[in-house]
Short mmCIF file of C-alpha atoms and ligand atoms in Angstrom, two decimals:
data_model
loop_
_atom_site.label_atom_id
_atom_site.label_comp_id
_atom_site.label_asym_id
_atom_site.label_seq_id
_atom_site.Cartn_x
_atom_site.Cartn_y
_atom_site.Cartn_z
CA MET A 1 5.46 -7.79 41.67
CA THR A 2 7.97 -5.21 42.97
CA CYS A 3 9.76 -5.56 39.73
CA PHE A 4 6.61 -4.94 37.83
CA ARG A 5 5.75 -1.77 39.74
CA GLU A 6 9.14 -0.37 39.02
CA GLU A 7 8.70 -1.17 35.31
CA SER A 8 5.31 0.46 35.17
CA ASN A 9 6.93 3.86 36.42
CA LYS A 10 9.01 3.93 33.37
CA PRO A 11 7.65 5.36 30.07
CA HIS A 12 6.61 2.63 27.81
CA PHE A 13 6.97 2.47 24.04
CA VAL A 14 5.59 -0.26 21.86
CA LEU A 15 7.54 -0.72 18.61
CA VAL A 16 5.88 -2.36 15.47
CA PRO A 17 8.52 -3.09 12.72
CA LEU A 18 7.42 -4.10 9.24
CA LEU A 19 7.92 -7.86 9.67
CA ALA A 20 8.90 -8.52 6.02
CA ALA A 21 12.40 -7.73 5.51
CA GLN A 22 15.65 -7.56 7.38
CA GLY A 23 16.20 -3.95 6.31
CA HIS A 24 13.00 -2.89 8.14
CA LEU A 25 13.44 -5.20 11.09
CA ILE A 26 17.09 -4.57 12.15
CA PRO A 27 16.89 -0.86 12.68
CA MET A 28 13.74 -1.08 14.65
CA VAL A 29 15.32 -3.74 16.98
CA ASP A 30 18.35 -1.35 17.40
CA ILE A 31 15.99 1.52 18.15
CA GLY A 32 14.30 -0.71 20.72
CA CYS A 33 17.65 -1.49 22.40
CA ILE A 34 18.70 2.16 22.47
CA LEU A 35 15.46 3.22 23.98
CA ALA A 36 15.80 0.52 26.66
CA GLU A 37 19.30 1.78 27.38
CA ARG A 38 17.80 5.22 27.83
CA GLY A 39 15.46 4.11 30.48
CA VAL A 40 12.40 3.33 28.38
CA ARG A 41 10.35 0.13 28.76
CA VAL A 42 10.08 -1.34 25.35
CA SER A 43 7.69 -3.93 23.84
CA LEU A 44 8.86 -4.94 20.41
CA ILE A 45 6.25 -6.78 18.35
CA ILE A 46 7.62 -9.72 16.44
CA THR A 47 6.68 -13.16 14.95
CA PRO A 48 8.28 -16.45 15.76
CA ALA A 49 10.52 -16.92 12.68
CA ASN A 50 11.66 -13.33 12.90
CA ALA A 51 12.46 -13.77 16.53
CA ASP A 52 14.59 -16.78 15.62
CA ARG A 53 16.61 -14.54 13.23
CA ILE A 54 17.56 -12.11 15.82
CA LYS A 55 18.11 -14.68 18.54
CA PRO A 56 21.65 -13.44 19.40
CA THR A 57 20.16 -9.74 19.87
CA ILE A 58 17.40 -11.08 22.07
CA LYS A 59 19.80 -13.09 24.15
CA ARG A 60 22.20 -10.18 24.57
CA ALA A 61 19.33 -7.90 25.55
CA LYS A 62 18.27 -10.36 28.34
CA GLU A 63 21.83 -10.79 29.52
CA ALA A 64 22.22 -6.96 29.75
CA ASN A 65 18.91 -6.84 31.65
CA LEU A 66 17.49 -4.36 29.23
CA ALA A 67 13.84 -3.56 29.69
CA ILE A 68 12.94 -4.74 26.30
CA GLU A 69 10.26 -7.40 25.82
CA PHE A 70 9.91 -9.26 22.52
CA VAL A 71 6.15 -9.86 22.06
CA GLU A 72 5.72 -12.84 19.75
CA LEU A 73 2.48 -12.72 17.79
CA SER A 74 1.69 -15.95 15.92
CA PHE A 75 1.88 -15.49 12.15
CA PRO A 76 -1.16 -16.74 10.31
CA ASN A 77 0.73 -18.66 7.62
CA VAL A 78 -1.81 -21.40 7.13
CA LYS A 79 -4.79 -19.08 7.03
CA PHE A 80 -3.16 -17.04 4.14
CA GLY A 81 -1.78 -20.05 2.18
CA LEU A 82 1.86 -19.34 3.09
CA PRO A 83 4.44 -21.97 3.68
CA PRO A 84 5.34 -22.58 7.37
CA GLY A 85 8.08 -20.63 8.95
CA CYS A 86 7.72 -18.03 6.14
CA ASP A 87 7.64 -14.70 8.06
CA SER A 88 9.82 -12.59 5.79
CA ILE A 89 9.86 -11.73 2.05
CA ASP A 90 13.24 -13.31 1.56
CA SER A 91 11.87 -16.69 2.50
CA ILE A 92 9.16 -16.41 -0.21
CA THR A 93 10.37 -17.67 -3.53
CA ASP A 94 6.96 -17.47 -5.36
CA ARG A 95 6.27 -13.81 -5.87
CA GLY A 96 2.72 -14.68 -6.52
CA LEU A 97 2.41 -14.98 -2.65
CA TYR A 98 3.48 -11.44 -1.83
CA ARG A 99 -0.08 -10.14 -1.61
CA ALA A 100 -1.04 -13.02 0.63
CA PHE A 101 2.03 -12.42 2.69
CA PHE A 102 1.07 -8.70 3.29
CA GLU A 103 -2.54 -9.65 4.03
CA ALA A 104 -1.20 -11.92 6.79
CA ILE A 105 0.89 -9.00 8.10
CA TYR A 106 -2.24 -6.67 7.87
CA SER A 107 -4.11 -9.20 9.90
CA LEU A 108 -1.84 -8.85 12.90
CA ASP A 109 -4.13 -5.95 14.17
CA GLU A 110 -6.13 -8.49 16.09
CA PRO A 111 -3.36 -10.06 18.12
CA LEU A 112 -1.73 -6.68 18.64
CA GLU A 113 -4.97 -5.38 20.10
CA ALA A 114 -5.19 -8.34 22.36
CA PHE A 115 -1.64 -7.67 23.57
CA LEU A 116 -2.32 -3.90 24.12
CA GLY A 117 -5.61 -4.84 25.90
CA SER A 118 -3.79 -6.98 28.35
CA LEU A 119 -1.59 -4.04 29.63
CA GLU A 120 -2.33 -2.19 32.74
CA ARG A 121 -2.25 1.07 30.85
CA PRO A 122 -1.68 2.02 27.27
CA PRO A 123 2.02 2.64 26.18
CA ASP A 124 3.12 6.30 25.81
CA CYS A 125 4.03 5.95 22.29
CA MET A 126 4.00 3.57 19.30
CA ILE A 127 6.75 3.61 16.77
CA THR A 128 5.50 1.92 13.67
CA ASP A 129 7.08 1.31 10.26
CA MET A 130 5.69 3.44 7.46
CA CYS A 131 4.49 0.43 5.57
CA ASN A 132 2.37 -0.73 8.54
CA GLY A 133 -0.68 1.32 7.78
CA TRP A 134 -2.77 -1.18 9.80
CA THR A 135 -1.37 0.09 12.97
CA GLY A 136 -3.06 3.52 12.73
CA PRO A 137 -6.59 2.30 13.74
CA VAL A 138 -5.01 0.28 16.47
CA ALA A 139 -3.15 3.09 18.01
CA ARG A 140 -6.35 5.33 17.92
CA LYS A 141 -8.41 2.68 19.52
CA PHE A 142 -6.18 2.69 22.50
CA GLY A 143 -5.30 6.43 22.46
CA ILE A 144 -1.57 5.87 21.80
CA PRO A 145 0.37 8.55 20.17
CA ARG A 146 1.89 7.16 16.97
CA VAL A 147 5.20 7.92 15.31
CA ILE A 148 6.19 6.73 11.90
CA PHE A 149 9.56 5.15 11.40
CA HIS A 150 10.87 5.57 7.84
CA GLY A 151 13.51 3.23 6.75
CA PRO A 152 15.16 5.38 4.07
CA CYS A 153 16.84 8.84 4.17
CA CYS A 154 15.12 12.18 4.05
CA PHE A 155 16.51 12.85 0.65
CA TYR A 156 14.38 9.83 -0.64
CA ILE A 157 11.27 10.35 1.62
CA SER A 158 10.97 13.93 0.65
CA THR A 159 11.37 13.04 -3.03
CA ASP A 160 8.58 10.44 -2.76
CA TYR A 161 6.36 12.68 -0.63
CA ASN A 162 6.65 15.62 -3.14
CA LEU A 163 6.00 13.49 -6.15
CA VAL A 164 3.01 11.85 -4.59
CA HIS A 165 1.43 15.06 -3.16
CA HIS A 166 1.88 16.99 -6.36
CA LYS A 167 0.50 14.04 -8.33
CA VAL A 168 3.47 14.31 -10.71
CA TYR A 169 2.99 10.84 -12.18
CA ASP A 170 -0.71 11.29 -13.01
CA SER A 171 0.15 12.88 -16.26
CA ILE A 172 3.06 10.69 -17.30
CA THR A 173 2.75 8.19 -20.04
CA ASP A 174 6.39 6.99 -20.39
CA GLU A 175 7.61 5.50 -17.07
CA ASN A 176 11.24 6.25 -18.23
CA GLU A 177 10.63 9.86 -18.88
CA TYR A 178 12.46 12.19 -16.43
CA VAL A 179 10.56 14.59 -14.35
CA ILE A 180 11.66 17.30 -11.96
CA VAL A 181 10.85 16.68 -8.20
CA PRO A 182 8.65 19.66 -6.98
CA GLU A 183 9.24 21.63 -3.88
CA PHE A 184 12.63 20.15 -3.57
CA PRO A 185 15.84 22.07 -2.42
CA ILE A 186 17.83 21.01 -5.46
CA LYS A 187 17.02 20.28 -8.98
CA LEU A 188 16.51 16.45 -9.01
CA GLN A 189 15.35 14.48 -12.06
CA VAL A 190 13.98 10.99 -11.69
CA THR A 191 11.75 8.58 -13.71
CA LYS A 192 8.58 6.87 -12.46
CA ASN A 193 10.41 3.63 -12.88
CA GLN A 194 13.12 4.70 -10.58
CA THR A 195 10.75 6.09 -7.84
CA PRO A 196 7.60 3.98 -7.85
CA GLY A 197 7.20 4.62 -4.15
CA PHE A 198 6.67 1.76 -1.60
CA LEU A 199 3.98 -0.86 -2.08
CA ASN A 200 3.38 0.58 -5.41
CA SER A 201 1.72 -2.19 -7.45
CA PRO A 202 -1.95 -2.25 -8.39
CA LEU A 203 -2.11 -5.24 -6.13
CA PHE A 204 -1.20 -3.16 -3.00
CA GLU A 205 -3.29 -0.06 -3.88
CA ASP A 206 -5.48 -0.31 -0.75
CA MET A 207 -2.49 -0.78 1.65
CA ARG A 208 -0.51 1.99 0.01
CA LYS A 209 -3.43 4.42 0.29
CA GLN A 210 -3.80 3.54 3.96
CA CYS A 211 -0.10 3.99 4.63
CA LEU A 212 -0.08 7.46 2.97
CA GLU A 213 -3.12 8.51 5.01
CA GLU A 214 -1.62 7.25 8.23
CA GLU A 215 1.55 9.15 7.57
CA LEU A 216 -0.41 12.42 7.47
CA THR A 217 -2.17 11.61 10.81
CA ALA A 218 1.02 10.49 12.63
CA ASP A 219 2.33 12.43 15.67
CA GLY A 220 5.77 12.72 14.18
CA VAL A 221 8.54 10.82 12.31
CA VAL A 222 11.70 9.08 13.26
CA ILE A 223 14.45 8.65 10.72
CA ASN A 224 17.62 6.70 10.69
CA THR A 225 19.82 9.51 9.35
CA PHE A 226 21.78 12.42 10.79
CA LEU A 227 21.49 16.14 10.42
CA GLU A 228 25.08 16.77 9.24
CA LEU A 229 24.59 14.40 6.36
CA GLU A 230 21.45 15.90 4.71
CA GLN A 231 20.17 18.85 6.65
CA LEU A 232 18.56 20.54 3.56
CA PHE A 233 16.49 17.49 2.97
CA VAL A 234 15.54 16.85 6.50
CA GLU A 235 14.33 20.47 6.69
CA ASN A 236 12.49 19.96 3.46
CA TYR A 237 10.59 16.92 4.68
CA GLU A 238 9.84 18.65 7.97
CA LYS A 239 8.46 21.57 6.06
CA VAL A 240 6.28 19.56 3.54
CA ILE A 241 4.98 17.12 6.18
CA GLY A 242 4.46 19.80 8.79
CA LYS A 243 5.50 17.55 11.76
CA LYS A 244 8.33 16.95 14.03
CA VAL A 245 11.07 14.90 12.36
CA TRP A 246 13.64 13.32 14.76
CA THR A 247 16.81 12.32 13.04
CA ILE A 248 18.42 9.68 15.37
CA GLY A 249 21.03 7.89 13.11
CA PRO A 250 23.23 6.23 12.18
CA ILE A 251 21.59 3.60 14.30
CA CYS A 252 24.35 1.09 13.36
CA LEU A 253 26.89 3.10 15.31
CA TYR A 254 25.21 2.54 18.68
CA ASN A 255 26.47 -1.16 18.50
CA LYS A 256 29.94 -0.47 19.55
CA ASP A 257 31.12 -3.90 20.41
CA PHE A 258 31.83 -6.80 18.10
CA GLU A 259 29.17 -9.22 19.27
CA MET A 260 26.41 -6.62 18.95
CA LYS A 261 27.58 -5.74 15.44
CA VAL A 262 27.53 -9.43 14.48
CA GLY A 263 24.24 -10.08 16.32
CA ARG A 264 22.37 -7.53 14.32
CA GLY A 265 21.96 -9.93 11.49
CA ASN A 266 21.06 -13.52 10.96
CA LYS A 267 22.47 -15.87 13.58
CA GLU A 268 24.45 -17.77 11.02
CA ALA A 269 26.56 -14.73 10.53
CA ILE A 270 28.30 -15.24 13.83
CA ASP A 271 30.06 -18.34 12.69
CA GLN A 272 31.21 -16.43 9.64
CA SER A 273 32.48 -13.40 11.46
CA HIS A 274 35.65 -14.83 13.08
CA ARG A 275 36.74 -16.44 9.89
CA VAL A 276 36.18 -13.18 8.03
CA LEU A 277 37.92 -11.14 10.61
CA THR A 278 40.99 -13.41 10.50
CA TRP A 279 41.11 -13.16 6.75
CA LEU A 280 40.81 -9.20 6.96
CA ASN A 281 43.50 -8.98 9.51
CA SER A 282 46.14 -10.10 7.14
CA ARG A 283 45.21 -7.39 4.53
CA ASP A 284 46.59 -3.92 3.85
CA ALA A 285 44.57 -0.81 4.89
CA ALA A 286 41.87 0.19 2.34
CA SER A 287 42.96 -2.68 -0.04
CA VAL A 288 39.89 -4.88 0.07
CA LEU A 289 36.74 -4.53 -2.18
CA TYR A 290 33.52 -5.71 -0.63
CA ILE A 291 30.52 -6.67 -2.92
CA SER A 292 27.04 -7.27 -1.57
CA PHE A 293 23.48 -6.50 -2.94
CA GLY A 294 21.58 -6.75 0.34
CA SER A 295 19.13 -9.43 1.33
CA LEU A 296 16.42 -9.03 -1.38
CA ALA A 297 17.66 -8.33 -4.88
CA TYR A 298 18.42 -11.45 -6.93
CA THR A 299 21.50 -11.57 -9.28
CA ASN A 300 21.42 -14.18 -12.07
CA PRO A 301 24.26 -16.65 -12.94
CA GLN A 302 25.48 -14.71 -16.03
CA GLN A 303 25.61 -11.43 -14.06
CA LEU A 304 27.45 -13.07 -11.25
CA MET A 305 29.97 -14.53 -13.68
CA GLU A 306 30.48 -11.09 -15.24
CA ILE A 307 31.17 -9.63 -11.75
CA GLY A 308 33.56 -12.57 -11.03
CA ASN A 309 35.52 -11.87 -14.29
CA ALA A 310 36.00 -8.28 -13.16
CA LEU A 311 37.24 -9.49 -9.75
CA GLU A 312 39.60 -11.81 -11.40
CA ALA A 313 40.96 -9.16 -13.73
CA LEU A 314 41.32 -6.63 -10.88
CA ASN A 315 43.89 -8.52 -9.05
CA LYS A 316 42.71 -6.92 -5.71
CA PRO A 317 41.60 -8.67 -2.51
CA PHE A 318 37.80 -9.04 -2.26
CA ILE A 319 34.97 -10.30 -0.19
CA TRP A 320 32.00 -11.33 -2.34
CA ALA A 321 28.57 -12.04 -0.69
CA ILE A 322 26.48 -14.34 -2.79
CA LYS A 323 22.91 -15.42 -1.75
CA LYS A 324 22.15 -19.01 -1.22
CA ILE A 325 19.41 -18.87 -3.91
CA GLU A 326 21.89 -17.33 -6.40
CA MET A 327 24.15 -20.36 -6.01
CA LYS A 328 22.74 -22.27 -8.97
CA PRO A 329 24.75 -25.42 -10.11
CA GLU A 330 26.17 -23.37 -13.03
CA VAL A 331 27.58 -20.87 -10.70
CA GLU A 332 29.02 -23.40 -8.34
CA ASN A 333 30.53 -25.19 -11.27
CA TRP A 334 31.99 -22.01 -12.57
CA ILE A 335 33.45 -21.10 -9.21
CA SER A 336 34.95 -24.58 -8.66
CA ALA A 337 36.20 -24.97 -12.22
CA GLY A 338 39.00 -22.37 -11.87
CA PHE A 339 37.60 -18.98 -10.36
CA GLU A 340 38.19 -20.13 -6.77
CA GLU A 341 41.68 -21.64 -7.44
CA ARG A 342 42.84 -18.57 -9.38
CA THR A 343 41.72 -16.15 -6.77
CA LYS A 344 42.36 -18.20 -3.68
CA ASP A 345 45.13 -15.97 -2.31
CA ARG A 346 42.94 -12.79 -2.29
CA GLY A 347 39.30 -13.73 -2.64
CA LEU A 348 36.68 -14.67 0.00
CA ILE A 349 33.17 -15.81 -1.09
CA ILE A 350 30.59 -15.70 1.54
CA VAL A 351 27.41 -17.57 0.69
CA GLY A 352 24.34 -16.49 2.69
CA TRP A 353 24.23 -13.50 5.12
CA ALA A 354 27.50 -11.59 5.51
CA PRO A 355 28.44 -9.87 8.72
CA GLN A 356 28.43 -6.57 6.94
CA MET A 357 29.17 -4.12 9.70
CA VAL A 358 32.07 -6.18 10.85
CA ILE A 359 33.45 -6.24 7.33
CA LEU A 360 32.84 -2.54 6.53
CA SER A 361 34.26 -1.24 9.76
CA HIS A 362 37.54 -3.19 9.22
CA GLN A 363 40.39 -0.84 8.22
CA ALA A 364 41.29 -3.25 5.48
CA VAL A 365 38.10 -2.45 3.44
CA GLY A 366 38.54 0.40 1.02
CA GLY A 367 35.61 0.06 -1.42
CA PHE A 368 32.02 -1.32 -1.44
CA ILE A 369 29.92 -2.29 -4.36
CA THR A 370 26.44 -1.75 -3.08
CA HIS A 371 22.66 -2.05 -4.14
CA CYS A 372 22.17 1.31 -2.32
CA GLY A 373 19.73 0.14 0.38
CA TRP A 374 19.73 2.81 2.87
CA ASN A 375 20.99 0.65 5.76
CA SER A 376 23.96 -0.52 3.72
CA LEU A 377 24.77 3.16 2.64
CA LEU A 378 24.65 4.46 6.14
CA GLU A 379 26.83 1.62 7.40
CA ALA A 380 29.44 2.49 4.77
CA ILE A 381 29.09 6.22 5.59
CA SER A 382 29.50 5.60 9.27
CA VAL A 383 32.90 3.96 8.73
CA GLY A 384 34.10 6.08 5.83
CA VAL A 385 34.15 3.48 3.02
CA PRO A 386 33.53 5.02 -0.41
CA MET A 387 31.18 3.17 -2.72
CA ILE A 388 30.33 1.97 -6.20
CA THR A 389 26.56 2.19 -6.66
CA TRP A 390 24.35 -0.26 -8.46
CA PRO A 391 20.68 0.44 -7.44
CA ARG A 392 18.23 -2.46 -7.83
CA PHE A 393 14.77 -1.24 -6.86
CA ALA A 394 12.60 0.80 -4.40
CA ASP A 395 14.45 3.78 -2.89
CA GLN A 396 17.81 2.78 -4.17
CA PHE A 397 17.90 4.94 -7.36
CA VAL A 398 17.32 8.03 -5.47
CA ASN A 399 19.68 7.08 -2.69
CA GLU A 400 22.37 6.71 -5.35
CA LYS A 401 21.89 10.26 -6.40
CA LEU A 402 22.52 11.47 -2.88
CA ILE A 403 25.63 9.34 -2.50
CA VAL A 404 27.08 10.15 -6.06
CA ASP A 405 25.87 13.65 -6.95
CA VAL A 406 25.22 15.36 -3.60
CA LEU A 407 27.66 13.92 -0.97
CA ARG A 408 30.04 12.84 -3.84
CA ILE A 409 31.27 9.72 -1.98
CA GLY A 410 30.43 7.15 -4.57
CA VAL A 411 31.00 6.12 -8.32
CA SER A 412 27.91 5.10 -10.29
CA LEU A 413 27.78 2.00 -12.49
CA GLY A 414 25.21 3.80 -14.60
CA VAL A 415 22.25 1.35 -14.03
CA LYS A 416 19.00 3.37 -14.88
CA VAL A 417 16.24 0.83 -14.65
CA PRO A 418 14.97 -1.36 -11.80
CA ASN A 419 16.41 -4.94 -11.75
CA PHE A 420 15.13 -6.47 -8.54
CA ALA A 421 14.96 -10.00 -10.05
CA ASN A 422 17.73 -9.35 -12.73
CA GLU A 423 15.54 -10.87 -15.46
CA ASP A 424 17.21 -9.08 -18.30
CA GLY A 425 20.50 -11.04 -18.31
CA VAL A 426 23.61 -8.85 -17.91
CA MET A 427 22.96 -5.36 -16.64
CA VAL A 428 26.60 -4.38 -16.03
CA LYS A 429 29.49 -5.69 -18.06
CA SER A 430 32.60 -6.91 -16.43
CA ASP A 431 34.79 -4.06 -17.99
CA ASP A 432 32.41 -1.49 -16.44
CA VAL A 433 32.78 -2.99 -12.99
CA ARG A 434 36.66 -3.09 -13.41
CA GLU A 435 36.76 0.55 -14.51
CA ALA A 436 34.61 1.84 -11.61
CA VAL A 437 36.70 -0.11 -8.99
CA CYS A 438 39.96 1.30 -10.47
CA ALA A 439 38.37 4.83 -10.37
CA LEU A 440 37.38 4.19 -6.71
CA MET A 441 40.54 2.48 -5.31
CA ASP A 442 43.51 3.16 -7.41
CA GLY A 443 44.28 6.61 -6.08
CA GLY A 444 44.43 9.83 -7.96
CA PHE A 445 43.07 13.27 -7.16
CA GLU A 446 39.34 12.53 -7.47
CA ALA A 447 39.68 9.26 -5.53
CA ASP A 448 41.64 10.82 -2.83
CA GLU A 449 39.09 13.62 -2.46
CA ARG A 450 36.21 11.22 -2.54
CA ARG A 451 37.87 9.28 0.27
CA GLU A 452 38.54 12.32 2.30
CA ARG A 453 34.88 13.28 2.07
CA SER A 454 33.90 9.85 3.13
CA ASN A 455 36.08 10.01 6.16
CA ASP A 456 34.67 13.50 7.01
CA PHE A 457 31.11 12.20 7.00
CA SER A 458 32.21 9.21 9.06
CA ASP A 459 33.61 11.58 11.72
CA LYS A 460 30.42 13.62 11.65
CA ALA A 461 28.34 10.48 11.92
CA LYS A 462 30.17 9.39 15.06
CA LYS A 463 29.86 12.75 16.65
CA ALA A 464 26.12 12.86 15.91
CA VAL A 465 25.41 9.78 18.14
CA GLU A 466 27.84 10.79 20.94
CA GLU A 467 26.49 12.48 24.03
CA GLY A 468 25.69 16.02 22.96
CA GLY A 469 25.59 15.15 19.23
CA SER A 470 22.60 16.01 17.06
CA SER A 471 21.20 12.47 16.84
CA TYR A 472 21.71 11.87 20.59
CA MET A 473 19.95 14.97 21.32
CA ASN A 474 17.10 14.28 18.95
CA PHE A 475 16.63 10.91 20.75
CA THR A 476 16.48 12.69 24.08
CA ASP A 477 13.99 15.19 22.73
CA PHE A 478 11.91 12.41 21.11
CA ILE A 479 11.66 10.43 24.36
CA HIS A 480 10.78 13.59 26.39
CA TYR A 481 8.27 14.74 23.97
CA PHE A 482 6.23 11.59 24.61
CA THR A 483 7.05 11.25 28.27
CA GLU A 484 5.94 14.79 28.96
CA HIS A 485 2.79 14.21 26.78
CA GLN A 486 2.09 11.38 29.21
CA ALA A 487 2.55 13.70 32.27
CA ARG A 488 0.36 16.33 30.63
CA SER A 489 -2.51 13.89 29.93
CA LYS A 490 -2.60 12.57 33.49
C1 NAG B 501 17.17 17.65 16.22
O1 NAG B 501 18.36 18.28 16.44
C2 NAG B 501 18.58 19.45 15.82
C3 NAG B 501 20.02 20.01 16.10
O2 NAG B 501 20.26 19.99 17.51
C4 NAG B 501 17.46 20.55 16.16
O3 NAG B 501 17.65 21.74 15.43
C5 NAG B 501 16.26 19.94 15.80
O4 NAG B 501 15.18 20.83 16.28
C6 NAG B 501 16.00 18.62 16.53
N1 NAG B 501 14.73 18.08 16.06
C7 NAG B 501 13.74 17.74 16.77
C8 NAG B 501 12.48 17.31 16.14
O5 NAG B 501 13.70 17.89 18.07
#
């Protein structure tokens, strides 16, 4: 009871991640841990299978006595016709079930209300993923100020916001026609195909509409980026949305020690990490190429073999992350019929989740072929690894433009159309992969300059999250804003 009274003096934030994808869940869990370290009591809403994925983090938080509580709401699999244990998009193989999956998420308002109703007083702030439009009415019902968490960078969010609010695509007939992004600080050209916006399928129209409305009624926005990386675009978003925008990233940099870095991902990654580290320790600085396309996009066997042929021809050490579902018999056969043997002295294939932050932050890694998911990009930026960009879907095409054209720390593979499920055979030829890797990693004036810029952003990223840095200060300001709000309203 004493303990409870102490806790109830603390400001209390409730965090509602989008319980659909690792890329949305992990940053929110990290934000929860940081808030708890900063003296906030945190309740993080989660479902059982998702809690299982982040078990190491939950265990560490308990051991460290952090005031963070993981509130498990039961996920209505059965009611919505979803297979058991299926709490995340990457565990759904039948895309026909996506709508049902989101309906299940959107039905979490009832159990969330039950949880909030059980509290002695309403939390001081709710941080909710942009795609969780359903939390708006819940927060209003309990009078809780609500802040949106946006997964991507401001460069993307502002692009999307300006395209939507100027209704640019209403008059477009060809989805591959280039348009200029209105009210944007630089001239940026995109196609509708490259920037469909989130939840943008006729199937999700109602949810999308609700999310856009709830963005406008939010009390502020929190973003995993840092001012020194994209100040122009942070300011642009702040201006167009007319709200406070707190930049608090790179969130991945707050996890300083090895176990936290590992624990951010799926628990199976822990077993991999020591093996990977041992392997990396024997390599020269900046010599290793790392290839991963995140946790969602699918790469077909032909395309995998095309990448493999490039890796073989390159004669460089590499770590290649391949998903379990991508390991079709033909791929396995191809690997064991010679590829593995011919690259055994310099290649490491990781099947399943790779301990990405452990890999990227090792000094042996000198290049990264990435799908341009914002978390991956920010991780690479944080540790100064230049990139080869191969966007697959969602925000990734716009993110690529920030990396390649604005920050100039990446080499593009030139993919122009979405390829989430990689249904169209080979998108990128082995020779193109090989050339891009040579351009990135084989030295020369441009490569050296690119690497220097990468290192420079890495230094700035680290400074941003240190005490007194811009992200650290924004975090402080963010907490105060809602704590003082609490004081005012009492
Ligand atoms: C975030 O930090 C920057 C730099 O210190 C500051 O200019 C800005 O006002 C802060 N943003 C908020 C919303 O407090």
